[in-house]
PDB file of C-alpha atoms in Angstrom:
ATOM      1  CA  MET A 141     -19.935  -5.035  -5.536  1.00 47.00           C
ATOM      2  CA  LEU A 142     -17.870  -6.111  -8.514  1.00 48.00           C
ATOM      3  CA  LEU A 143     -20.543  -5.665 -10.779  1.00 46.00           C
ATOM      4  CA  ARG A 144     -21.250  -2.530  -9.264  1.00 47.00           C
ATOM      5  CA  ILE A 145     -17.754  -1.221 -10.044  1.00 49.00           C
ATOM      6  CA  VAL A 146     -18.132  -2.574 -13.519  1.00 49.00           C
ATOM      7  CA  GLY A 147     -21.454  -0.921 -13.899  1.00 47.00           C
ATOM      8  CA  VAL A 148     -20.267   2.349 -12.728  1.00 45.00           C
ATOM      9  CA  LEU A 149     -17.143   2.454 -14.910  1.00 49.00           C
ATOM     10  CA  GLY A 150     -18.032   1.098 -18.248  1.00 52.00           C
ATOM     11  CA  GLY A 151     -21.451   0.071 -18.488  1.00 57.00           C
ATOM     12  CA  LYS A 152     -22.450  -2.596 -21.124  1.00 61.00           C
ATOM     13  CA  THR A 153     -19.182  -1.883 -23.033  1.00 62.00           C
ATOM     14  CA  ASP A 154     -16.816  -2.620 -20.513  1.00 61.00           C
ATOM     15  CA  LYS A 155     -14.961  -6.052 -21.419  1.00 65.00           C
ATOM     16  CA  SER A 156     -12.578  -6.130 -18.655  1.00 65.00           C
ATOM     17  CA  VAL A 157     -14.353  -8.629 -16.503  1.00 64.00           C
ATOM     18  CA  ASP A 158     -15.882 -11.875 -18.072  1.00 69.00           C
ATOM     19  CA  LEU A 159     -19.242 -11.616 -16.609  1.00 71.00           C
ATOM     20  CA  PRO A 160     -22.951 -12.164 -18.377  1.00 76.00           C
ATOM     21  CA  TRP A 161     -24.665  -8.722 -18.424  1.00 78.00           C
ATOM     22  CA  ASP A 162     -27.806  -8.633 -16.259  1.00 81.00           C
ATOM     23  CA  GLU A 163     -29.715  -5.497 -17.130  1.00 86.00           C
ATOM     24  CA  ALA A 164     -32.089  -5.932 -14.149  1.00 86.00           C
ATOM     25  CA  LEU A 165     -29.529  -6.175 -11.767  1.00 86.00           C
ATOM     26  CA  TYR A 166     -27.751  -3.494 -13.214  1.00 85.00           C
ATOM     27  CA  ASN A 167     -30.787  -0.945 -13.004  1.00 88.00           C
ATOM     28  CA  GLU A 168     -31.335  -2.417  -9.314  1.00 89.00           C
ATOM     29  CA  LEU A 169     -28.018  -1.324  -8.335  1.00 88.00           C
ATOM     30  CA  LYS A 170     -27.923   1.908 -10.192  1.00 89.00           C
ATOM     31  CA  ALA A 171     -31.317   2.826  -8.333  1.00 91.00           C
ATOM     32  CA  ASP A 172     -29.536   1.809  -5.021  1.00 91.00           C
ATOM     33  CA  ASN A 173     -26.822   4.051  -5.806  1.00 91.00           C
ATOM     34  CA  GLU A 174     -29.052   6.888  -6.660  1.00 92.00           C
ATOM     35  CA  LYS A 175     -30.951   6.193  -3.383  1.00 93.00           C
ATOM     36  CA  GLU A 176     -27.980   6.736  -1.427  1.00 92.00           C
ATOM     37  CA  LEU A 177     -26.734   9.782  -3.150  1.00 92.00           C
ATOM     38  CA  GLU A 178     -30.376  11.071  -2.325  1.00 93.00           C
ATOM     39  CA  ALA A 179     -29.892  10.130   1.178  1.00 92.00           C
ATOM     40  CA  ILE A 180     -26.485  11.707   1.381  1.00 91.00           C
ATOM     41  CA  GLN A 181     -27.648  15.023  -0.196  1.00 91.00           C
ATOM     42  CA  LYS A 182     -30.692  15.272   2.130  1.00 91.00           C
ATOM     43  CA  GLU A 183     -28.194  14.857   5.056  1.00 89.00           C
ATOM     44  CA  GLU A 184     -26.147  17.739   3.682  1.00 89.00           C
ATOM     45  CA  ASP A 185     -29.221  20.069   2.939  1.00 90.00           C
ATOM     46  CA  GLU A 186     -30.235  19.237   6.583  1.00 87.00           C
ATOM     47  CA  ALA A 187     -26.957  20.181   7.712  1.00 87.00           C
ATOM     48  CA  VAL A 188     -26.773  23.452   6.335  1.00 87.00           C
ATOM     49  CA  GLU A 189     -29.783  24.737   7.582  1.00 85.00           C
ATOM     50  CA  SER A 190     -29.635  23.457  10.861  1.00 84.00           C
ATOM     51  CA  ALA A 191     -26.118  22.321  11.794  1.00 80.00           C
ATOM     52  CA  GLY A 192     -22.729  23.631  11.517  1.00 79.00           C
ATOM     53  CA  ASP A 193     -19.790  23.414   9.223  1.00 80.00           C
ATOM     54  CA  THR A 194     -18.690  20.224  10.764  1.00 83.00           C
ATOM     55  CA  GLU A 195     -21.844  18.413   9.901  1.00 85.00           C
ATOM     56  CA  VAL A 196     -21.922  19.478   6.466  1.00 86.00           C
ATOM     57  CA  ALA A 197     -18.333  18.465   5.985  1.00 87.00           C
ATOM     58  CA  ASN A 198     -19.336  15.082   7.171  1.00 88.00           C
ATOM     59  CA  ALA A 199     -21.998  14.657   4.782  1.00 87.00           C
ATOM     60  CA  GLN A 200     -20.001  15.831   1.854  1.00 89.00           C
ATOM     61  CA  GLY A 201     -16.991  13.439   3.128  1.00 90.00           C
ATOM     62  CA  LYS A 202     -19.508  10.698   2.959  1.00 91.00           C
ATOM     63  CA  ARG A 203     -20.428  11.507  -1.149  1.00 92.00           C
ATOM     64  CA  ALA A 204     -16.823  11.360  -1.591  1.00 92.00           C
ATOM     65  CA  GLU A 205     -16.442   8.255   0.038  1.00 92.00           C
ATOM     66  CA  PHE A 206     -19.558   6.602  -1.765  1.00 93.00           C
ATOM     67  CA  TYR A 207     -17.808   7.701  -5.369  1.00 93.00           C
ATOM     68  CA  ALA A 208     -14.424   5.883  -4.143  1.00 92.00           C
ATOM     69  CA  LYS A 209     -16.409   2.944  -3.088  1.00 90.00           C
ATOM     70  CA  VAL A 210     -18.315   2.413  -6.268  1.00 89.00           C
ATOM     71  CA  GLY A 211     -15.297   3.255  -8.296  1.00 89.00           C
ATOM     72  CA  ASP A 212     -16.119   6.555  -9.783  1.00 91.00           C
ATOM     73  CA  LYS A 213     -12.289   7.948  -9.670  1.00 93.00           C
ATOM     74  CA  ASP A 214     -13.267  11.360 -11.105  1.00 94.00           C
ATOM     75  CA  LYS A 215     -16.139  12.185  -9.276  1.00 93.00           C
ATOM     76  CA  SER A 216     -14.462  11.033  -5.845  1.00 93.00           C
ATOM     77  CA  LEU A 217     -11.336  12.991  -6.706  1.00 95.00           C
ATOM     78  CA  GLU A 218     -13.581  16.155  -7.680  1.00 94.00           C
ATOM     79  CA  GLU A 219     -15.418  15.662  -4.042  1.00 93.00           C
ATOM     80  CA  PHE A 220     -12.508  15.164  -2.113  1.00 94.00           C
ATOM     81  CA  GLU A 221     -10.813  18.216  -3.779  1.00 94.00           C
ATOM     82  CA  LYS A 222     -13.688  20.252  -3.032  1.00 91.00           C
ATOM     83  CA  LEU A 223     -13.733  19.068   0.476  1.00 91.00           C
ATOM     84  CA  PHE A 224      -9.937  19.802   0.747  1.00 93.00           C
ATOM     85  CA  GLU A 225     -10.691  23.474  -0.181  1.00 91.00           C
ATOM     86  CA  LYS A 226     -13.512  23.888   2.424  1.00 88.00           C
ATOM     87  CA  THR A 227     -11.954  22.540   5.269  1.00 88.00           C
ATOM     88  CA  SER A 228      -9.283  24.558   7.349  1.00 87.00           C
ATOM     89  CA  ILE A 229      -8.350  21.809   9.977  1.00 89.00           C
ATOM     90  CA  LEU A 230      -4.746  20.541   9.097  1.00 91.00           C
ATOM     91  CA  GLY A 231      -5.327  16.978  10.303  1.00 91.00           C
ATOM     92  CA  THR A 232      -8.486  16.577   8.076  1.00 91.00           C
ATOM     93  CA  LYS A 233      -6.743  17.863   4.994  1.00 93.00           C
ATOM     94  CA  ILE A 234      -3.973  15.037   5.673  1.00 94.00           C
ATOM     95  CA  ASP A 235      -6.771  12.395   5.694  1.00 93.00           C
ATOM     96  CA  ILE A 236      -8.171  13.999   2.543  1.00 94.00           C
ATOM     97  CA  VAL A 237      -4.868  13.690   0.771  1.00 95.00           C
ATOM     98  CA  LEU A 238      -4.230  10.318   1.750  1.00 95.00           C
ATOM     99  CA  ALA A 239      -7.543   9.035   0.605  1.00 94.00           C
ATOM    100  CA  ILE A 240      -6.753  10.469  -2.514  1.00 95.00           C
ATOM    101  CA  ILE A 241      -3.484   8.844  -2.441  1.00 96.00           C
ATOM    102  CA  ARG A 242      -5.491   5.263  -1.802  1.00 95.00           C
ATOM    103  CA  ILE A 243      -7.420   5.998  -4.729  1.00 95.00           C
ATOM    104  CA  GLY A 244      -4.433   6.661  -6.914  1.00 95.00           C
ATOM    105  CA  MET A 245      -3.146   3.174  -5.744  1.00 94.00           C
ATOM    106  CA  PHE A 246      -6.456   1.495  -6.611  1.00 93.00           C
ATOM    107  CA  PHE A 247      -6.206   2.675 -10.089  1.00 93.00           C
ATOM    108  CA  ASP A 248      -2.494   2.413 -10.442  1.00 93.00           C
ATOM    109  CA  ASP A 249      -1.984   6.332 -11.231  1.00 94.00           C
ATOM    110  CA  LYS A 250       1.585   6.377 -10.024  1.00 94.00           C
ATOM    111  CA  LEU A 251       1.673  10.234 -11.219  1.00 95.00           C
ATOM    112  CA  LEU A 252      -1.488  11.034  -8.844  1.00 96.00           C
ATOM    113  CA  VAL A 253      -0.084   9.189  -6.042  1.00 96.00           C
ATOM    114  CA  LYS A 254       3.484  10.699  -6.361  1.00 95.00           C
ATOM    115  CA  LYS A 255       1.944  14.292  -6.525  1.00 96.00           C
ATOM    116  CA  ASN A 256      -0.390  13.839  -3.381  1.00 96.00           C
ATOM    117  CA  ILE A 257       2.455  12.042  -1.330  1.00 96.00           C
ATOM    118  CA  ASP A 258       4.524  15.355  -1.943  1.00 96.00           C
ATOM    119  CA  ARG A 259       1.309  17.377  -0.764  1.00 95.00           C
ATOM    120  CA  ALA A 260       1.009  15.140   2.246  1.00 95.00           C
ATOM    121  CA  GLN A 261       4.690  15.617   3.094  1.00 95.00           C
ATOM    122  CA  GLN A 262       4.405  19.418   2.839  1.00 94.00           C
ATOM    123  CA  LEU A 263       1.069  19.587   5.062  1.00 94.00           C
ATOM    124  CA  VAL A 264       2.985  17.306   7.594  1.00 94.00           C
ATOM    125  CA  GLU A 265       5.888  19.326   7.784  1.00 93.00           C
ATOM    126  CA  SER A 266       3.762  22.362   8.650  1.00 92.00           C
ATOM    127  CA  GLY A 267       2.505  20.946  11.736  1.00 88.00           C
ATOM    128  CA  GLY A 268       1.168  17.542  10.975  1.00 83.00           C
ATOM    129  CA  ASP A 269       0.816  15.414  14.283  1.00 87.00           C
ATOM    130  CA  TRP A 270       2.943  12.234  15.068  1.00 89.00           C
ATOM    131  CA  ASP A 271       0.198   9.448  13.927  1.00 90.00           C
ATOM    132  CA  ARG A 272      -0.522  10.998  10.345  1.00 92.00           C
ATOM    133  CA  ARG A 273       3.250  11.437  10.180  1.00 91.00           C
ATOM    134  CA  ASN A 274       3.998   7.834  10.779  1.00 91.00           C
ATOM    135  CA  ARG A 275       0.938   6.778   8.335  1.00 93.00           C
ATOM    136  CA  LEU A 276       2.637   8.992   5.452  1.00 94.00           C
ATOM    137  CA  LYS A 277       5.876   6.639   5.860  1.00 93.00           C
ATOM    138  CA  ALA A 278       3.807   3.610   4.932  1.00 94.00           C
ATOM    139  CA  TYR A 279       2.014   5.104   2.048  1.00 95.00           C
ATOM    140  CA  THR A 280       5.340   6.469   0.638  1.00 95.00           C
ATOM    141  CA  GLY A 281       7.040   3.059   1.168  1.00 94.00           C
ATOM    142  CA  LEU A 282       4.563   1.329  -0.536  1.00 94.00           C
ATOM    143  CA  HIS A 283       4.552   3.689  -3.474  1.00 95.00           C
ATOM    144  CA  LEU A 284       8.253   3.621  -3.541  1.00 94.00           C
ATOM    145  CA  LEU A 285       7.988  -0.256  -3.963  1.00 92.00           C
ATOM    146  CA  THR A 286       5.032  -0.003  -6.934  1.00 92.00           C
ATOM    147  CA  ILE A 287       7.874   2.124  -8.817  1.00 92.00           C
ATOM    148  CA  ARG A 288      10.755  -0.397  -8.084  1.00 88.00           C
ATOM    149  CA  ALA A 289      12.744   2.230  -5.971  1.00 89.00           C
ATOM    150  CA  HIS A 290      13.383  -1.009  -3.236  1.00 85.00           C
ATOM    151  CA  GLY A 291      16.300   0.887  -1.887  1.00 84.00           C
ATOM    152  CA  LEU A 292      14.509   3.592  -0.958  1.00 90.00           C
ATOM    153  CA  ALA A 293      11.369   2.221   0.083  1.00 90.00           C
ATOM    154  CA  ALA A 294      13.051   0.332   3.088  1.00 89.00           C
ATOM    155  CA  ALA A 295      13.733   3.202   5.139  1.00 90.00           C
ATOM    156  CA  PRO A 296      10.171   4.632   5.747  1.00 92.00           C
ATOM    157  CA  LEU A 297       8.749   0.998   5.618  1.00 92.00           C
ATOM    158  CA  LEU A 298      11.305  -0.061   8.358  1.00 90.00           C
ATOM    159  CA  ASP A 299      10.329   3.311  10.259  1.00 90.00           C
ATOM    160  CA  SER A 300       6.728   2.620  10.074  1.00 90.00           C
ATOM    161  CA  LEU A 301       6.546  -0.930  11.580  1.00 89.00           C
ATOM    162  CA  SER A 302       6.987  -0.085  15.307  1.00 87.00           C
ATOM    163  CA  THR A 303       3.898   2.225  15.185  1.00 86.00           C
ATOM    164  CA  PHE A 304       2.225   1.177  12.611  1.00 89.00           C
ATOM    165  CA  THR A 305      -1.441   2.331  12.624  1.00 89.00           C
ATOM    166  CA  SER A 306      -2.082   2.528   8.473  1.00 90.00           C
ATOM    167  CA  THR A 307      -4.579  -0.332   8.681  1.00 89.00           C
ATOM    168  CA  GLU A 308      -6.841   0.964   5.989  1.00 91.00           C
ATOM    169  CA  LEU A 309      -3.692   0.766   3.652  1.00 90.00           C
ATOM    170  CA  CYS A 310      -2.916  -2.810   4.390  1.00 90.00           C
ATOM    171  CA  PRO A 311      -2.580  -5.402   6.969  1.00 89.00           C
ATOM    172  CA  TYR A 312       0.512  -5.176   9.510  1.00 89.00           C
ATOM    173  CA  SER A 313       1.669  -8.524   8.229  1.00 87.00           C
ATOM    174  CA  SER A 314       1.855  -7.659   4.913  1.00 87.00           C
ATOM    175  CA  LEU A 315       3.754  -4.164   5.716  1.00 89.00           C
ATOM    176  CA  VAL A 316       5.947  -6.558   7.602  1.00 89.00           C
ATOM    177  CA  VAL A 317       6.859  -8.619   4.464  1.00 87.00           C
ATOM    178  CA  TYR A 318       7.098  -5.782   2.380  1.00 89.00           C
ATOM    179  CA  ALA A 319       9.789  -3.986   4.788  1.00 89.00           C
ATOM    180  CA  THR A 320      11.604  -6.979   4.840  1.00 87.00           C
ATOM    181  CA  LEU A 321      11.896  -7.833   1.242  1.00 86.00           C
ATOM    182  CA  ALA A 322      12.907  -4.080   0.504  1.00 86.00           C
ATOM    183  CA  GLY A 323      15.437  -4.233   3.278  1.00 83.00           C
ATOM    184  CA  ALA A 324      16.777  -7.491   1.986  1.00 82.00           C
ATOM    185  CA  ILE A 325      17.065  -5.991  -1.500  1.00 82.00           C
ATOM    186  CA  ARG A 326      18.815  -3.034  -0.424  1.00 79.00           C
ATOM    187  CA  ALA A 327      21.297  -4.857   1.561  1.00 75.00           C
ATOM    188  CA  VAL A 328      21.821  -7.574  -1.002  1.00 70.00           C
ATOM    189  CA  PHE A 329      21.998  -5.127  -4.165  1.00 71.00           C
ATOM    190  CA  GLY A 330      23.639  -2.209  -2.249  1.00 63.00           C
ATOM    191  CA  ALA A 331      26.410  -4.168  -1.127  1.00 56.00           C
ATOM    192  CA  ALA A 332      30.055  -3.354  -2.345  1.00 56.00           C
ATOM    193  CA  SER A 333      31.180  -6.774  -2.865  1.00 59.00           C
ATOM    194  CA  THR A 334      30.099 -10.690  -3.060  1.00 60.00           C
ATOM    195  CA  GLU A 335      31.091 -11.131   0.380  1.00 63.00           C
ATOM    196  CA  GLU A 336      28.844  -8.416   1.734  1.00 57.00           C
ATOM    197  CA  ARG A 337      25.743  -9.803  -0.301  1.00 55.00           C
ATOM    198  CA  LEU A 338      26.380 -13.408   0.924  1.00 54.00           C
ATOM    199  CA  SER A 339      26.523 -11.782   4.335  1.00 57.00           C
ATOM    200  CA  ALA A 340      23.490  -9.836   4.141  1.00 52.00           C
ATOM    201  CA  LEU A 341      21.697 -12.878   2.746  1.00 52.00           C
ATOM    202  CA  GLY A 342      22.785 -15.458   5.727  1.00 52.00           C
ATOM    203  CA  GLY A 343      21.570 -12.451   8.434  1.00 48.00           C
ATOM    204  CA  ALA A 344      25.288 -11.576   9.340  1.00 49.00           C
ATOM    205  CA  SER A 345      24.320  -7.772   8.677  1.00 46.00           C
ATOM    206  CA  SER A 346      21.447  -7.812  11.095  1.00 44.00           C
ATOM    207  CA  ALA A 347      23.025  -9.922  13.583  1.00 40.00           C
ATOM    208  CA  GLY A 348      25.616  -7.113  14.188  1.00 43.00           C
ATOM    209  CA  GLN A 349      29.194  -6.751  14.572  1.00 45.00           C
ATOM    210  CA  GLY A 350      31.095 -10.029  16.562  1.00 44.00           C
ATOM    211  CA  ALA A 351      28.119 -12.349  15.876  1.00 41.00           C
ATOM    212  CA  ASP A 352      30.256 -14.811  14.187  1.00 46.00           C
ATOM    213  CA  ASP A 353      32.615 -14.507  16.989  1.00 47.00           C
ATOM    214  CA  THR A 354      29.794 -15.360  19.318  1.00 43.00           C
ATOM    215  CA  MET A 355      29.187 -18.242  17.584  1.00 41.00           C
ATOM    216  CA  GLU A 356      32.349 -19.675  17.122  1.00 45.00           C
ATOM    217  CA  THR A 357      33.256 -19.465  20.894  1.00 45.00           C
ATOM    218  CA  ASP A 358      30.238 -21.098  21.866  1.00 46.00           C
ATOM    219  CA  SER A 359      30.799 -23.662  24.230  1.00 43.00           C
ATOM    220  CA  GLU A 360      27.585 -25.453  24.004  1.00 49.00           C
ATOM    221  CA  PRO A 361      27.429 -28.326  21.594  1.00 48.00           C
ATOM    222  CA  LYS A 362      25.296 -28.466  18.865  1.00 47.00           C
ATOM    223  CA  LYS A 363      22.293 -30.608  18.732  1.00 50.00           C
ATOM    224  CA  ALA A 364      22.714 -33.528  15.809  1.00 45.00           C
ATOM    225  CA  THR A 365      19.811 -32.983  13.119  1.00 47.00           C
ATOM    226  CA  THR A 366      18.648 -35.561  10.776  1.00 49.00           C
ATOM    227  CA  THR A 367      17.222 -32.940   8.151  1.00 48.00           C
ATOM    228  CA  PRO A 368      19.993 -32.303   5.541  1.00 48.00           C
ATOM    229  CA  LYS A 369      21.312 -29.330   4.557  1.00 49.00           C
ATOM    230  CA  PRO A 370      19.895 -27.658   1.472  1.00 46.00           C
ATOM    231  CA  THR A 371      22.454 -27.997  -1.485  1.00 46.00           C
ATOM    232  CA  VAL A 372      23.278 -24.626  -3.069  1.00 44.00           C
ATOM    233  CA  VAL A 373      22.549 -24.679  -6.695  1.00 41.00           C
ATOM    234  CA  ASN A 374      23.566 -21.603  -8.957  1.00 44.00           C
ATOM    235  CA  LEU A 375      20.239 -21.648 -11.181  1.00 38.00           C
ATOM    236  CA  THR A 376      21.942 -19.036 -13.383  1.00 39.00           C
ATOM    237  CA  THR A 377      24.915 -21.288 -14.764  1.00 41.00           C
ATOM    238  CA  LEU A 378      22.856 -24.818 -14.539  1.00 40.00           C
ATOM    239  CA  GLY A 379      22.791 -26.544 -17.852  1.00 40.00           C
ATOM    240  CA  SER A 380      24.345 -23.664 -19.686  1.00 43.00           C
ATOM    241  CA  GLY A 381      27.671 -25.288 -20.667  1.00 47.00           C
ATOM    242  CA  ASN A 382      29.359 -21.844 -20.847  1.00 48.00           C
ATOM    243  CA  ASP A 383      32.845 -22.039 -19.694  1.00 49.00           C
ATOM    244  CA  THR A 384      33.248 -18.216 -18.602  1.00 50.00           C
ATOM    245  CA  GLU A 385      33.720 -17.404 -14.769  1.00 54.00           C
ATOM    246  CA  ALA A 386      30.596 -18.553 -12.924  1.00 55.00           C
ATOM    247  CA  GLU A 387      28.809 -16.408 -10.704  1.00 50.00           C
ATOM    248  CA  PRO A 388      29.092 -16.762  -6.864  1.00 57.00           C
ATOM    249  CA  GLU A 389      26.698 -19.103  -5.468  1.00 63.00           C
ATOM    250  CA  ILE A 390      23.961 -17.502  -3.387  1.00 58.00           C
ATOM    251  CA  ASP A 391      21.843 -19.576  -0.843  1.00 64.00           C
ATOM    252  CA  PHE A 392      18.637 -17.773  -0.794  1.00 60.00           C
ATOM    253  CA  SER A 393      17.030 -20.168   1.947  1.00 70.00           C
ATOM    254  CA  PRO A 394      17.528 -17.967   4.896  1.00 65.00           C
ATOM    255  CA  LEU A 395      15.622 -15.199   3.282  1.00 59.00           C
ATOM    256  CA  ALA A 396      12.988 -17.373   2.030  1.00 65.00           C
ATOM    257  CA  THR A 397      12.555 -19.062   5.793  1.00 68.00           C
ATOM    258  CA  MET A 398      12.648 -15.592   7.119  1.00 60.00           C
ATOM    259  CA  VAL A 399       9.532 -14.227   4.736  1.00 59.00           C
ATOM    260  CA  SER A 400       7.589 -17.672   5.086  1.00 62.00           C
ATOM    261  CA  SER A 401       7.756 -17.494   8.787  1.00 59.00           C
ATOM    262  CA  LEU A 402       6.032 -14.193   8.606  1.00 52.00           C
ATOM    263  CA  ILE A 403       3.142 -15.306   6.669  1.00 52.00           C
ATOM    264  CA  VAL A 404       0.288 -16.439   9.010  1.00 51.00           C
ATOM    265  CA  PRO A 405      -2.275 -18.264   7.196  1.00 56.00           C
ATOM    266  CA  SER A 406      -5.424 -16.899   6.835  1.00 51.00           C
TER     267      SER A 406
END
C-alpha cells in the first residue's frame, strides 16, 4: 500500500520515502488500479441502464473512496464533491463531508478540515440525526487538538465519549486519551491560581466538592505500603543557579498514572 500511494502521488520523482524504485512492481500496481477503476465504471454504467439513482451513487462513491485509498487527494475530493451535489439525502451529505474531513486530516490540510467542519455543522443543524451530530463532535475535537486549541477541544471530546461511534476516525481508547489530556490541559492552564492548578493535577477538581473533607474524616486506617512516595522535582529550576523566585513545584505523577492506565497494550 505504501508503494502504491508513493507511485500515485509522486511517481519516480518522489523522494519522501526511502524505498528503492521497482518499475515492474509500479506497473503491476498501476495496472491493478486501472482494472479496479474499470470495474467501478462498468458497475456505474450498468446501474445507469438498469438500476436506480441509489445504485449509481453507490458506484460513484466507490470511485471516490478508491482515490482516497490510493492517496490521490485531488481526484478523491473531486469525486466526493460530485457525489455531494447529486445526492439529496441529508444524512448522505453529512457522511460525504465527514469523508472529506478525514482526507484533510490525512494530508494535514487544516484549512480544508476547518471549512468542512463548518459545512458539516450547518448540515447537522439543518436536521441531522443524533448519531452524525455526535460523530461530528469527535471530528471537531480532534481538529481543535491539531491546531493546539486544547481548551476548546476538551468539551466536544468529552461530550462524544459516552456515545462514541466514530470508529472510522480513531479507536475509542485513543479518544479517551485525547479527551483526558485536553481536559487536563484546560483544567491546569485555565485555572486562575497556582492552588487551582495543583488541585486539578491532583484530581480534586474532578472528585467534586467536599472530597477532601470525606478523606479527612474517613475512620478506616490507611494500609501501609512499601512503595516510597515519588519525590517532587521542579525541572524548570533544577541546576539553574538562579536566585529568583522559584516556580511552584507541581507533581505530574497523578496525571501520568491516569493516562498510563488508559492505554491498553496491543
